[in-house]
């Protein structure tokens, strides 16, 4: 099976712009979670989607949003970018999203905000 | 809220030696899972090992094993016969069965394997 894929791998944006990141889960996985990784804050949970519904959300401002399509692919959007949004954004997929299911991570999208 | 603490920011071990990475967590949940993930430099995060809290037996995966002490809320990772390819950031993570897909990570331990 192909692993979790994320596109693009690298992005450079300027403050105030918006950005959309994409994640394709492992075939058969219906849950997609997003995490932000920064040197200062570490790995933080953004949100999780299952069957096109946001099921869980972390403590991030409303500028961070996402969606999931019927084929389980997910996108996350960040509007009005700030310098502090520079990070590695990881998505992870699992079969059901429940604790018993291991989450498999993609390679990440490195976002740089100038 | 759950917290995960990794008190060793960096560790170094010689090839073929054994090293133990520490992790403690805090939770009021009774049903949960614990994981160790490995993130090599500029490469993606991969699962090393997982432990179900209801299982008393410590998980083992080839050269990797854990020491799970539920009462002490401790979950350490032992790497035996360390190899150069083990060089990576290691993250301890927790997930409750009641919080769908929300992994809580520790701050990580950077492990360097030397010749």
mmCIF file with all atom_site columns, C-alpha atoms in Angstrom:
data_model
loop_
_atom_site.group_PDB
_atom_site.id
_atom_site.type_symbol
_atom_site.label_atom_id
_atom_site.label_alt_id
_atom_site.label_comp_id
_atom_site.label_asym_id
_atom_site.label_entity_id
_atom_site.label_seq_id
_atom_site.pdbx_PDB_ins_code
_atom_site.Cartn_x
_atom_site.Cartn_y
_atom_site.Cartn_z
_atom_site.occupancy
_atom_site.B_iso_or_equiv
_atom_site.pdbx_formal_charge
_atom_site.auth_seq_id
_atom_site.auth_comp_id
_atom_site.auth_asym_id
_atom_site.auth_atom_id
_atom_site.pdbx_PDB_model_num
ATOM 1   C CA . UNK A 1 1   ? 0.000   0.000  0.000  1.00 0.00 ? 1   UNK A CA 1
ATOM 2   C CA . UNK A 1 2   ? 1.141   3.506  -0.691 1.00 0.00 ? 2   UNK A CA 1
ATOM 3   C CA . UNK A 1 3   ? 1.806   5.610  2.366  1.00 0.00 ? 3   UNK A CA 1
ATOM 4   C CA . UNK A 1 4   ? 0.377   8.946  3.364  1.00 0.00 ? 4   UNK A CA 1
ATOM 5   C CA . UNK A 1 5   ? 1.258   11.629 0.857  1.00 0.00 ? 5   UNK A CA 1
ATOM 6   C CA . UNK A 1 6   ? 1.301   15.374 1.348  1.00 0.00 ? 6   UNK A CA 1
ATOM 7   C CA . UNK A 1 7   ? 1.564   18.124 -1.206 1.00 0.00 ? 7   UNK A CA 1
ATOM 8   C CA . UNK A 1 8   ? 3.307   20.387 -1.623 1.00 0.00 ? 8   UNK A CA 1
ATOM 9   C CA . UNK A 1 9   ? 6.392   19.447 0.358  1.00 0.00 ? 9   UNK A CA 1
ATOM 10  C CA . UNK A 1 10  ? 7.628   23.033 0.650  1.00 0.00 ? 10  UNK A CA 1
ATOM 11  C CA . UNK A 1 11  ? 5.868   26.368 0.540  1.00 0.00 ? 11  UNK A CA 1
ATOM 12  C CA . UNK A 1 12  ? 7.008   29.946 0.945  1.00 0.00 ? 12  UNK A CA 1
ATOM 13  C CA . UNK A 1 13  ? 4.356   32.572 1.540  1.00 0.00 ? 13  UNK A CA 1
ATOM 14  C CA . UNK A 1 14  ? 4.232   36.122 2.802  1.00 0.00 ? 14  UNK A CA 1
ATOM 15  C CA . UNK A 1 15  ? 2.272   37.493 5.723  1.00 0.00 ? 15  UNK A CA 1
ATOM 16  C CA . UNK A 1 16  ? -1.384  38.032 5.016  1.00 0.00 ? 16  UNK A CA 1
ATOM 17  C CA . UNK A 1 17  ? -1.613  35.414 2.290  1.00 0.00 ? 17  UNK A CA 1
ATOM 18  C CA . UNK A 1 18  ? -3.524  32.196 2.595  1.00 0.00 ? 18  UNK A CA 1
ATOM 19  C CA . UNK A 1 19  ? -2.363  28.659 1.910  1.00 0.00 ? 19  UNK A CA 1
ATOM 20  C CA . UNK A 1 20  ? -3.916  25.256 1.256  1.00 0.00 ? 20  UNK A CA 1
ATOM 21  C CA . UNK A 1 21  ? -2.174  22.010 2.074  1.00 0.00 ? 21  UNK A CA 1
ATOM 22  C CA . UNK A 1 22  ? -3.274  18.610 0.866  1.00 0.00 ? 22  UNK A CA 1
ATOM 23  C CA . UNK A 1 23  ? -3.098  15.151 2.389  1.00 0.00 ? 23  UNK A CA 1
ATOM 24  C CA . UNK A 1 24  ? -3.939  11.801 0.808  1.00 0.00 ? 24  UNK A CA 1
ATOM 25  C CA . UNK A 1 25  ? -4.377  9.013  3.369  1.00 0.00 ? 25  UNK A CA 1
ATOM 26  C CA . UNK A 1 26  ? -3.477  5.377  3.058  1.00 0.00 ? 26  UNK A CA 1
ATOM 27  C CA . UNK A 1 27  ? -6.053  3.541  0.989  1.00 0.00 ? 27  UNK A CA 1
ATOM 28  C CA . UNK A 1 28  ? -8.917  2.407  3.200  1.00 0.00 ? 28  UNK A CA 1
ATOM 29  C CA . UNK A 1 29  ? -8.175  4.873  5.989  1.00 0.00 ? 29  UNK A CA 1
ATOM 30  C CA . UNK A 1 30  ? -11.070 7.173  6.758  1.00 0.00 ? 30  UNK A CA 1
ATOM 31  C CA . UNK A 1 31  ? -9.559  9.326  9.468  1.00 0.00 ? 31  UNK A CA 1
ATOM 32  C CA . UNK A 1 32  ? -7.128  12.141 8.785  1.00 0.00 ? 32  UNK A CA 1
ATOM 33  C CA . UNK A 1 33  ? -5.536  14.215 11.520 1.00 0.00 ? 33  UNK A CA 1
ATOM 34  C CA . UNK A 1 34  ? -3.386  17.300 11.169 1.00 0.00 ? 34  UNK A CA 1
ATOM 35  C CA . UNK A 1 35  ? -0.524  18.388 13.437 1.00 0.00 ? 35  UNK A CA 1
ATOM 36  C CA . UNK A 1 36  ? 1.682   21.444 13.548 1.00 0.00 ? 36  UNK A CA 1
ATOM 37  C CA . UNK A 1 37  ? 5.336   20.937 14.463 1.00 0.00 ? 37  UNK A CA 1
ATOM 38  C CA . UNK A 1 38  ? 7.489   23.886 15.532 1.00 0.00 ? 38  UNK A CA 1
ATOM 39  C CA . UNK A 1 39  ? 10.750  24.056 17.505 1.00 0.00 ? 39  UNK A CA 1
ATOM 40  C CA . UNK A 1 40  ? 9.097   26.120 20.215 1.00 0.00 ? 40  UNK A CA 1
ATOM 41  C CA . UNK A 1 41  ? 5.739   24.415 20.671 1.00 0.00 ? 41  UNK A CA 1
ATOM 42  C CA . UNK A 1 42  ? 6.576   20.919 19.496 1.00 0.00 ? 42  UNK A CA 1
ATOM 43  C CA . UNK A 1 43  ? 3.852   18.788 17.969 1.00 0.00 ? 43  UNK A CA 1
ATOM 44  C CA . UNK A 1 44  ? 0.357   20.122 18.419 1.00 0.00 ? 44  UNK A CA 1
ATOM 45  C CA . UNK A 1 45  ? -2.924  18.646 17.268 1.00 0.00 ? 45  UNK A CA 1
ATOM 46  C CA . UNK A 1 46  ? -4.919  20.813 14.857 1.00 0.00 ? 46  UNK A CA 1
ATOM 47  C CA . UNK A 1 47  ? -7.991  18.772 13.940 1.00 0.00 ? 47  UNK A CA 1
ATOM 48  C CA . UNK A 1 48  ? -9.269  15.427 12.813 1.00 0.00 ? 48  UNK A CA 1
ATOM 49  C CA . UNK A 1 49  ? -11.680 14.497 10.064 1.00 0.00 ? 49  UNK A CA 1
ATOM 50  C CA . UNK A 1 50  ? -13.615 11.316 9.654  1.00 0.00 ? 50  UNK A CA 1
ATOM 51  C CA . UNK A 1 51  ? -16.119 10.641 6.889  1.00 0.00 ? 51  UNK A CA 1
ATOM 52  C CA . UNK A 1 52  ? -16.034 14.289 5.807  1.00 0.00 ? 52  UNK A CA 1
ATOM 53  C CA . UNK A 1 53  ? -16.850 15.550 9.317  1.00 0.00 ? 53  UNK A CA 1
ATOM 54  C CA . UNK A 1 54  ? -14.587 17.361 11.715 1.00 0.00 ? 54  UNK A CA 1
ATOM 55  C CA . UNK A 1 55  ? -14.668 15.197 14.793 1.00 0.00 ? 55  UNK A CA 1
ATOM 56  C CA . UNK A 1 56  ? -12.064 16.804 16.998 1.00 0.00 ? 56  UNK A CA 1
ATOM 57  C CA . UNK A 1 57  ? -10.324 20.158 17.105 1.00 0.00 ? 57  UNK A CA 1
ATOM 58  C CA . UNK A 1 58  ? -7.240  21.477 18.855 1.00 0.00 ? 58  UNK A CA 1
ATOM 59  C CA . UNK A 1 59  ? -6.657  24.890 20.334 1.00 0.00 ? 59  UNK A CA 1
ATOM 60  C CA . UNK A 1 60  ? -5.900  26.904 17.222 1.00 0.00 ? 60  UNK A CA 1
ATOM 61  C CA . UNK A 1 61  ? -7.493  30.126 15.942 1.00 0.00 ? 61  UNK A CA 1
ATOM 62  C CA . UNK A 1 62  ? -10.240 30.084 13.349 1.00 0.00 ? 62  UNK A CA 1
ATOM 63  C CA . UNK A 1 63  ? -7.708  30.998 10.653 1.00 0.00 ? 63  UNK A CA 1
ATOM 64  C CA . UNK A 1 64  ? -6.903  27.299 10.594 1.00 0.00 ? 64  UNK A CA 1
ATOM 65  C CA . UNK A 1 65  ? -9.566  25.244 8.894  1.00 0.00 ? 65  UNK A CA 1
ATOM 66  C CA . UNK A 1 66  ? -9.865  22.017 7.027  1.00 0.00 ? 66  UNK A CA 1
ATOM 67  C CA . UNK A 1 67  ? -12.108 19.724 5.138  1.00 0.00 ? 67  UNK A CA 1
ATOM 68  C CA . UNK A 1 68  ? -12.291 16.162 3.962  1.00 0.00 ? 68  UNK A CA 1
ATOM 69  C CA . UNK A 1 69  ? -13.582 14.842 0.699  1.00 0.00 ? 69  UNK A CA 1
ATOM 70  C CA . UNK A 1 70  ? -15.574 11.706 -0.024 1.00 0.00 ? 70  UNK A CA 1
ATOM 71  C CA . UNK A 1 71  ? -12.376 9.857  -1.031 1.00 0.00 ? 71  UNK A CA 1
ATOM 72  C CA . UNK A 1 72  ? -10.922 10.693 2.426  1.00 0.00 ? 72  UNK A CA 1
ATOM 73  C CA . UNK A 1 73  ? -8.379  13.142 1.040  1.00 0.00 ? 73  UNK A CA 1
ATOM 74  C CA . UNK A 1 74  ? -8.090  16.161 3.271  1.00 0.00 ? 74  UNK A CA 1
ATOM 75  C CA . UNK A 1 75  ? -7.038  19.743 2.906  1.00 0.00 ? 75  UNK A CA 1
ATOM 76  C CA . UNK A 1 76  ? -6.164  22.294 5.503  1.00 0.00 ? 76  UNK A CA 1
ATOM 77  C CA . UNK A 1 77  ? -6.267  26.006 4.926  1.00 0.00 ? 77  UNK A CA 1
ATOM 78  C CA . UNK A 1 78  ? -4.567  28.789 6.801  1.00 0.00 ? 78  UNK A CA 1
ATOM 79  C CA . UNK A 1 79  ? -5.802  32.290 6.088  1.00 0.00 ? 79  UNK A CA 1
ATOM 80  C CA . UNK A 1 80  ? -4.135  35.609 6.853  1.00 0.00 ? 80  UNK A CA 1
ATOM 81  C CA . UNK A 1 81  ? -0.763  34.001 7.445  1.00 0.00 ? 81  UNK A CA 1
ATOM 82  C CA . UNK A 1 82  ? 1.399   35.172 10.320 1.00 0.00 ? 82  UNK A CA 1
ATOM 83  C CA . UNK A 1 83  ? 5.127   34.688 10.847 1.00 0.00 ? 83  UNK A CA 1
ATOM 84  C CA . UNK A 1 84  ? 4.351   32.291 13.678 1.00 0.00 ? 84  UNK A CA 1
ATOM 85  C CA . UNK A 1 85  ? 2.570   29.957 11.276 1.00 0.00 ? 85  UNK A CA 1
ATOM 86  C CA . UNK A 1 86  ? 5.936   28.875 9.889  1.00 0.00 ? 86  UNK A CA 1
ATOM 87  C CA . UNK A 1 87  ? 6.086   25.196 10.724 1.00 0.00 ? 87  UNK A CA 1
ATOM 88  C CA . UNK A 1 88  ? 6.104   21.636 9.498  1.00 0.00 ? 88  UNK A CA 1
ATOM 89  C CA . UNK A 1 89  ? 2.516   20.529 8.995  1.00 0.00 ? 89  UNK A CA 1
ATOM 90  C CA . UNK A 1 90  ? 2.014   16.808 9.338  1.00 0.00 ? 90  UNK A CA 1
ATOM 91  C CA . UNK A 1 91  ? -1.001  14.792 8.502  1.00 0.00 ? 91  UNK A CA 1
ATOM 92  C CA . UNK A 1 92  ? -1.665  11.301 9.762  1.00 0.00 ? 92  UNK A CA 1
ATOM 93  C CA . UNK A 1 93  ? -4.193  8.730  8.691  1.00 0.00 ? 93  UNK A CA 1
ATOM 94  C CA . UNK A 1 94  ? -5.754  5.778  10.440 1.00 0.00 ? 94  UNK A CA 1
ATOM 95  C CA . UNK A 1 95  ? -8.586  3.419  9.760  1.00 0.00 ? 95  UNK A CA 1
ATOM 96  C CA . UNK A 1 96  ? -11.077 4.749  12.264 1.00 0.00 ? 96  UNK A CA 1
ATOM 97  C CA . UNK A 1 97  ? -9.253  7.449  14.184 1.00 0.00 ? 97  UNK A CA 1
ATOM 98  C CA . UNK A 1 98  ? -9.844  5.685  17.478 1.00 0.00 ? 98  UNK A CA 1
ATOM 99  C CA . UNK A 1 99  ? -7.054  5.134  19.969 1.00 0.00 ? 99  UNK A CA 1
ATOM 100 C CA . UNK A 1 100 ? -6.614  1.505  19.041 1.00 0.00 ? 100 UNK A CA 1
ATOM 101 C CA . UNK A 1 101 ? -5.711  2.417  15.472 1.00 0.00 ? 101 UNK A CA 1
ATOM 102 C CA . UNK A 1 102 ? -2.141  3.439  14.789 1.00 0.00 ? 102 UNK A CA 1
ATOM 103 C CA . UNK A 1 103 ? -1.742  6.768  13.036 1.00 0.00 ? 103 UNK A CA 1
ATOM 104 C CA . UNK A 1 104 ? 0.588   6.780  10.048 1.00 0.00 ? 104 UNK A CA 1
ATOM 105 C CA . UNK A 1 105 ? 2.264   10.039 9.197  1.00 0.00 ? 105 UNK A CA 1
ATOM 106 C CA . UNK A 1 106 ? 3.042   11.700 5.908  1.00 0.00 ? 106 UNK A CA 1
ATOM 107 C CA . UNK A 1 107 ? 6.341   13.450 5.147  1.00 0.00 ? 107 UNK A CA 1
ATOM 108 C CA . UNK A 1 108 ? 4.899   16.857 5.982  1.00 0.00 ? 108 UNK A CA 1
ATOM 109 C CA . UNK A 1 109 ? 4.633   20.222 4.300  1.00 0.00 ? 109 UNK A CA 1
ATOM 110 C CA . UNK A 1 110 ? 7.191   22.777 5.425  1.00 0.00 ? 110 UNK A CA 1
ATOM 111 C CA . UNK A 1 111 ? 5.593   26.203 5.386  1.00 0.00 ? 111 UNK A CA 1
ATOM 112 C CA . UNK A 1 112 ? 7.747   29.305 5.619  1.00 0.00 ? 112 UNK A CA 1
ATOM 113 C CA . UNK A 1 113 ? 6.023   32.644 6.129  1.00 0.00 ? 113 UNK A CA 1
ATOM 114 C CA . UNK A 1 114 ? 8.109   35.715 5.291  1.00 0.00 ? 114 UNK A CA 1
ATOM 115 C CA . UNK B 2 1   ? -5.943  17.207 29.973 1.00 0.00 ? 1   UNK B CA 1
ATOM 116 C CA . UNK B 2 2   ? -3.155  14.775 29.342 1.00 0.00 ? 2   UNK B CA 1
ATOM 117 C CA . UNK B 2 3   ? 0.495   15.700 29.410 1.00 0.00 ? 3   UNK B CA 1
ATOM 118 C CA . UNK B 2 4   ? 3.563   13.822 28.222 1.00 0.00 ? 4   UNK B CA 1
ATOM 119 C CA . UNK B 2 5   ? 7.024   14.644 29.526 1.00 0.00 ? 5   UNK B CA 1
ATOM 120 C CA . UNK B 2 6   ? 10.347  13.656 28.049 1.00 0.00 ? 6   UNK B CA 1
ATOM 121 C CA . UNK B 2 7   ? 13.064  14.917 30.355 1.00 0.00 ? 7   UNK B CA 1
ATOM 122 C CA . UNK B 2 8   ? 16.049  14.083 28.157 1.00 0.00 ? 8   UNK B CA 1
ATOM 123 C CA . UNK B 2 9   ? 16.368  16.595 25.290 1.00 0.00 ? 9   UNK B CA 1
ATOM 124 C CA . UNK B 2 10  ? 19.452  14.887 23.879 1.00 0.00 ? 10  UNK B CA 1
ATOM 125 C CA . UNK B 2 11  ? 21.188  11.575 24.300 1.00 0.00 ? 11  UNK B CA 1
ATOM 126 C CA . UNK B 2 12  ? 24.144  9.890  22.725 1.00 0.00 ? 12  UNK B CA 1
ATOM 127 C CA . UNK B 2 13  ? 25.015  6.218  22.488 1.00 0.00 ? 13  UNK B CA 1
ATOM 128 C CA . UNK B 2 14  ? 27.738  4.244  20.808 1.00 0.00 ? 14  UNK B CA 1
ATOM 129 C CA . UNK B 2 15  ? 26.927  1.773  18.104 1.00 0.00 ? 15  UNK B CA 1
ATOM 130 C CA . UNK B 2 16  ? 25.993  -1.673 19.443 1.00 0.00 ? 16  UNK B CA 1
ATOM 131 C CA . UNK B 2 17  ? 25.303  -0.305 22.933 1.00 0.00 ? 17  UNK B CA 1
ATOM 132 C CA . UNK B 2 18  ? 21.953  -0.075 24.704 1.00 0.00 ? 18  UNK B CA 1
ATOM 133 C CA . UNK B 2 19  ? 20.147  3.162  25.496 1.00 0.00 ? 19  UNK B CA 1
ATOM 134 C CA . UNK B 2 20  ? 16.952  3.963  27.381 1.00 0.00 ? 20  UNK B CA 1
ATOM 135 C CA . UNK B 2 21  ? 14.776  6.972  26.650 1.00 0.00 ? 21  UNK B CA 1
ATOM 136 C CA . UNK B 2 22  ? 12.435  8.167  29.395 1.00 0.00 ? 22  UNK B CA 1
ATOM 137 C CA . UNK B 2 23  ? 8.834   9.260  29.192 1.00 0.00 ? 23  UNK B CA 1
ATOM 138 C CA . UNK B 2 24  ? 6.274   10.040 31.847 1.00 0.00 ? 24  UNK B CA 1
ATOM 139 C CA . UNK B 2 25  ? 2.674   11.018 31.356 1.00 0.00 ? 25  UNK B CA 1
ATOM 140 C CA . UNK B 2 26  ? -0.212  12.296 33.354 1.00 0.00 ? 26  UNK B CA 1
ATOM 141 C CA . UNK B 2 27  ? -3.825  11.315 32.802 1.00 0.00 ? 27  UNK B CA 1
ATOM 142 C CA . UNK B 2 28  ? -6.964  10.513 34.689 1.00 0.00 ? 28  UNK B CA 1
ATOM 143 C CA . UNK B 2 29  ? -8.075  8.110  31.968 1.00 0.00 ? 29  UNK B CA 1
ATOM 144 C CA . UNK B 2 30  ? -7.975  4.375  32.544 1.00 0.00 ? 30  UNK B CA 1
ATOM 145 C CA . UNK B 2 31  ? -8.035  3.252  28.911 1.00 0.00 ? 31  UNK B CA 1
ATOM 146 C CA . UNK B 2 32  ? -5.370  4.617  26.640 1.00 0.00 ? 32  UNK B CA 1
ATOM 147 C CA . UNK B 2 33  ? -2.498  3.791  24.329 1.00 0.00 ? 33  UNK B CA 1
ATOM 148 C CA . UNK B 2 34  ? 1.106   4.866  24.352 1.00 0.00 ? 34  UNK B CA 1
ATOM 149 C CA . UNK B 2 35  ? 3.455   5.127  21.419 1.00 0.00 ? 35  UNK B CA 1
ATOM 150 C CA . UNK B 2 36  ? 7.027   5.823  20.547 1.00 0.00 ? 36  UNK B CA 1
ATOM 151 C CA . UNK B 2 37  ? 7.531   7.499  17.186 1.00 0.00 ? 37  UNK B CA 1
ATOM 152 C CA . UNK B 2 38  ? 10.859  8.078  15.459 1.00 0.00 ? 38  UNK B CA 1
ATOM 153 C CA . UNK B 2 39  ? 11.554  11.073 13.224 1.00 0.00 ? 39  UNK B CA 1
ATOM 154 C CA . UNK B 2 40  ? 14.904  10.791 11.408 1.00 0.00 ? 40  UNK B CA 1
ATOM 155 C CA . UNK B 2 41  ? 16.494  14.010 10.152 1.00 0.00 ? 41  UNK B CA 1
ATOM 156 C CA . UNK B 2 42  ? 14.447  15.393 7.265  1.00 0.00 ? 42  UNK B CA 1
ATOM 157 C CA . UNK B 2 43  ? 12.438  12.208 7.048  1.00 0.00 ? 43  UNK B CA 1
ATOM 158 C CA . UNK B 2 44  ? 8.952   11.298 8.059  1.00 0.00 ? 44  UNK B CA 1
ATOM 159 C CA . UNK B 2 45  ? 7.738   10.131 11.416 1.00 0.00 ? 45  UNK B CA 1
ATOM 160 C CA . UNK B 2 46  ? 7.362   6.395  11.783 1.00 0.00 ? 46  UNK B CA 1
ATOM 161 C CA . UNK B 2 47  ? 5.933   4.251  14.524 1.00 0.00 ? 47  UNK B CA 1
ATOM 162 C CA . UNK B 2 48  ? 8.487   2.378  16.607 1.00 0.00 ? 48  UNK B CA 1
ATOM 163 C CA . UNK B 2 49  ? 6.310   0.632  19.144 1.00 0.00 ? 49  UNK B CA 1
ATOM 164 C CA . UNK B 2 50  ? 2.917   0.844  20.830 1.00 0.00 ? 50  UNK B CA 1
ATOM 165 C CA . UNK B 2 51  ? 1.542   -0.265 24.179 1.00 0.00 ? 51  UNK B CA 1
ATOM 166 C CA . UNK B 2 52  ? -2.043  -0.793 25.258 1.00 0.00 ? 52  UNK B CA 1
ATOM 167 C CA . UNK B 2 53  ? -2.548  0.393  28.826 1.00 0.00 ? 53  UNK B CA 1
ATOM 168 C CA . UNK B 2 54  ? -4.730  -2.586 29.720 1.00 0.00 ? 54  UNK B CA 1
ATOM 169 C CA . UNK B 2 55  ? -1.918  -4.994 28.861 1.00 0.00 ? 55  UNK B CA 1
ATOM 170 C CA . UNK B 2 56  ? 0.562   -5.639 31.627 1.00 0.00 ? 56  UNK B CA 1
ATOM 171 C CA . UNK B 2 57  ? 3.058   -7.265 29.302 1.00 0.00 ? 57  UNK B CA 1
ATOM 172 C CA . UNK B 2 58  ? 5.630   -4.862 27.920 1.00 0.00 ? 58  UNK B CA 1
ATOM 173 C CA . UNK B 2 59  ? 5.637   -4.475 24.142 1.00 0.00 ? 59  UNK B CA 1
ATOM 174 C CA . UNK B 2 60  ? 8.657   -5.598 22.160 1.00 0.00 ? 60  UNK B CA 1
ATOM 175 C CA . UNK B 2 61  ? 9.546   -4.994 18.534 1.00 0.00 ? 61  UNK B CA 1
ATOM 176 C CA . UNK B 2 62  ? 12.875  -6.502 17.506 1.00 0.00 ? 62  UNK B CA 1
ATOM 177 C CA . UNK B 2 63  ? 15.594  -4.344 19.126 1.00 0.00 ? 63  UNK B CA 1
ATOM 178 C CA . UNK B 2 64  ? 13.028  -2.004 20.669 1.00 0.00 ? 64  UNK B CA 1
ATOM 179 C CA . UNK B 2 65  ? 11.229  -2.691 23.924 1.00 0.00 ? 65  UNK B CA 1
ATOM 180 C CA . UNK B 2 66  ? 9.359   -0.668 26.489 1.00 0.00 ? 66  UNK B CA 1
ATOM 181 C CA . UNK B 2 67  ? 9.168   -0.637 30.246 1.00 0.00 ? 67  UNK B CA 1
ATOM 182 C CA . UNK B 2 68  ? 5.572   0.298  31.007 1.00 0.00 ? 68  UNK B CA 1
ATOM 183 C CA . UNK B 2 69  ? 4.840   1.113  34.628 1.00 0.00 ? 69  UNK B CA 1
ATOM 184 C CA . UNK B 2 70  ? 1.166   2.077  34.740 1.00 0.00 ? 70  UNK B CA 1
ATOM 185 C CA . UNK B 2 71  ? 1.022   3.026  38.408 1.00 0.00 ? 71  UNK B CA 1
ATOM 186 C CA . UNK B 2 72  ? 4.040   5.275  38.022 1.00 0.00 ? 72  UNK B CA 1
ATOM 187 C CA . UNK B 2 73  ? 2.786   6.559  34.650 1.00 0.00 ? 73  UNK B CA 1
ATOM 188 C CA . UNK B 2 74  ? 6.112   5.799  33.099 1.00 0.00 ? 74  UNK B CA 1
ATOM 189 C CA . UNK B 2 75  ? 6.804   4.514  29.593 1.00 0.00 ? 75  UNK B CA 1
ATOM 190 C CA . UNK B 2 76  ? 10.477  4.203  28.706 1.00 0.00 ? 76  UNK B CA 1
ATOM 191 C CA . UNK B 2 77  ? 11.955  2.935  25.442 1.00 0.00 ? 77  UNK B CA 1
ATOM 192 C CA . UNK B 2 78  ? 14.981  0.662  25.372 1.00 0.00 ? 78  UNK B CA 1
ATOM 193 C CA . UNK B 2 79  ? 16.983  0.357  22.176 1.00 0.00 ? 79  UNK B CA 1
ATOM 194 C CA . UNK B 2 80  ? 19.355  -2.586 22.147 1.00 0.00 ? 80  UNK B CA 1
ATOM 195 C CA . UNK B 2 81  ? 22.311  -3.025 19.798 1.00 0.00 ? 81  UNK B CA 1
ATOM 196 C CA . UNK B 2 82  ? 22.022  0.589  18.635 1.00 0.00 ? 82  UNK B CA 1
ATOM 197 C CA . UNK B 2 83  ? 22.649  1.236  14.966 1.00 0.00 ? 83  UNK B CA 1
ATOM 198 C CA . UNK B 2 84  ? 23.608  4.386  13.080 1.00 0.00 ? 84  UNK B CA 1
ATOM 199 C CA . UNK B 2 85  ? 20.180  4.353  11.492 1.00 0.00 ? 85  UNK B CA 1
ATOM 200 C CA . UNK B 2 86  ? 18.606  4.808  14.920 1.00 0.00 ? 86  UNK B CA 1
ATOM 201 C CA . UNK B 2 87  ? 19.816  8.410  14.927 1.00 0.00 ? 87  UNK B CA 1
ATOM 202 C CA . UNK B 2 88  ? 16.613  10.449 15.112 1.00 0.00 ? 88  UNK B CA 1
ATOM 203 C CA . UNK B 2 89  ? 14.216  12.412 17.260 1.00 0.00 ? 89  UNK B CA 1
ATOM 204 C CA . UNK B 2 90  ? 12.109  10.111 19.374 1.00 0.00 ? 90  UNK B CA 1
ATOM 205 C CA . UNK B 2 91  ? 8.679   11.204 20.494 1.00 0.00 ? 91  UNK B CA 1
ATOM 206 C CA . UNK B 2 92  ? 6.590   9.608  23.175 1.00 0.00 ? 92  UNK B CA 1
ATOM 207 C CA . UNK B 2 93  ? 2.862   9.986  22.533 1.00 0.00 ? 93  UNK B CA 1
ATOM 208 C CA . UNK B 2 94  ? -0.404  9.300  24.320 1.00 0.00 ? 94  UNK B CA 1
ATOM 209 C CA . UNK B 2 95  ? -3.922  8.813  23.076 1.00 0.00 ? 95  UNK B CA 1
ATOM 210 C CA . UNK B 2 96  ? -7.017  8.195  25.106 1.00 0.00 ? 96  UNK B CA 1
ATOM 211 C CA . UNK B 2 97  ? -9.696  5.928  23.765 1.00 0.00 ? 97  UNK B CA 1
ATOM 212 C CA . UNK B 2 98  ? -12.099 8.776  24.444 1.00 0.00 ? 98  UNK B CA 1
ATOM 213 C CA . UNK B 2 99  ? -10.372 11.456 22.352 1.00 0.00 ? 99  UNK B CA 1
ATOM 214 C CA . UNK B 2 100 ? -10.504 10.379 18.760 1.00 0.00 ? 100 UNK B CA 1
ATOM 215 C CA . UNK B 2 101 ? -7.227  10.731 16.946 1.00 0.00 ? 101 UNK B CA 1
ATOM 216 C CA . UNK B 2 102 ? -5.755  13.365 19.232 1.00 0.00 ? 102 UNK B CA 1
ATOM 217 C CA . UNK B 2 103 ? -2.213  12.275 19.934 1.00 0.00 ? 103 UNK B CA 1
ATOM 218 C CA . UNK B 2 104 ? -0.490  14.202 22.715 1.00 0.00 ? 104 UNK B CA 1
ATOM 219 C CA . UNK B 2 105 ? 3.257   14.272 22.179 1.00 0.00 ? 105 UNK B CA 1
ATOM 220 C CA . UNK B 2 106 ? 6.215   14.860 24.420 1.00 0.00 ? 106 UNK B CA 1
ATOM 221 C CA . UNK B 2 107 ? 8.888   17.350 23.437 1.00 0.00 ? 107 UNK B CA 1
ATOM 222 C CA . UNK B 2 108 ? 11.131  14.662 22.036 1.00 0.00 ? 108 UNK B CA 1
ATOM 223 C CA . UNK B 2 109 ? 14.589  13.237 22.687 1.00 0.00 ? 109 UNK B CA 1
ATOM 224 C CA . UNK B 2 110 ? 17.267  13.689 20.065 1.00 0.00 ? 110 UNK B CA 1
ATOM 225 C CA . UNK B 2 111 ? 19.294  10.477 19.927 1.00 0.00 ? 111 UNK B CA 1
ATOM 226 C CA . UNK B 2 112 ? 22.689  10.412 18.280 1.00 0.00 ? 112 UNK B CA 1
ATOM 227 C CA . UNK B 2 113 ? 24.304  7.043  17.594 1.00 0.00 ? 113 UNK B CA 1
ATOM 228 C CA . UNK B 2 114 ? 28.074  7.297  17.202 1.00 0.00 ? 114 UNK B CA 1
ATOM 229 C CA . UNK B 2 115 ? 30.778  4.958  15.977 1.00 0.00 ? 115 UNK B CA 1
#
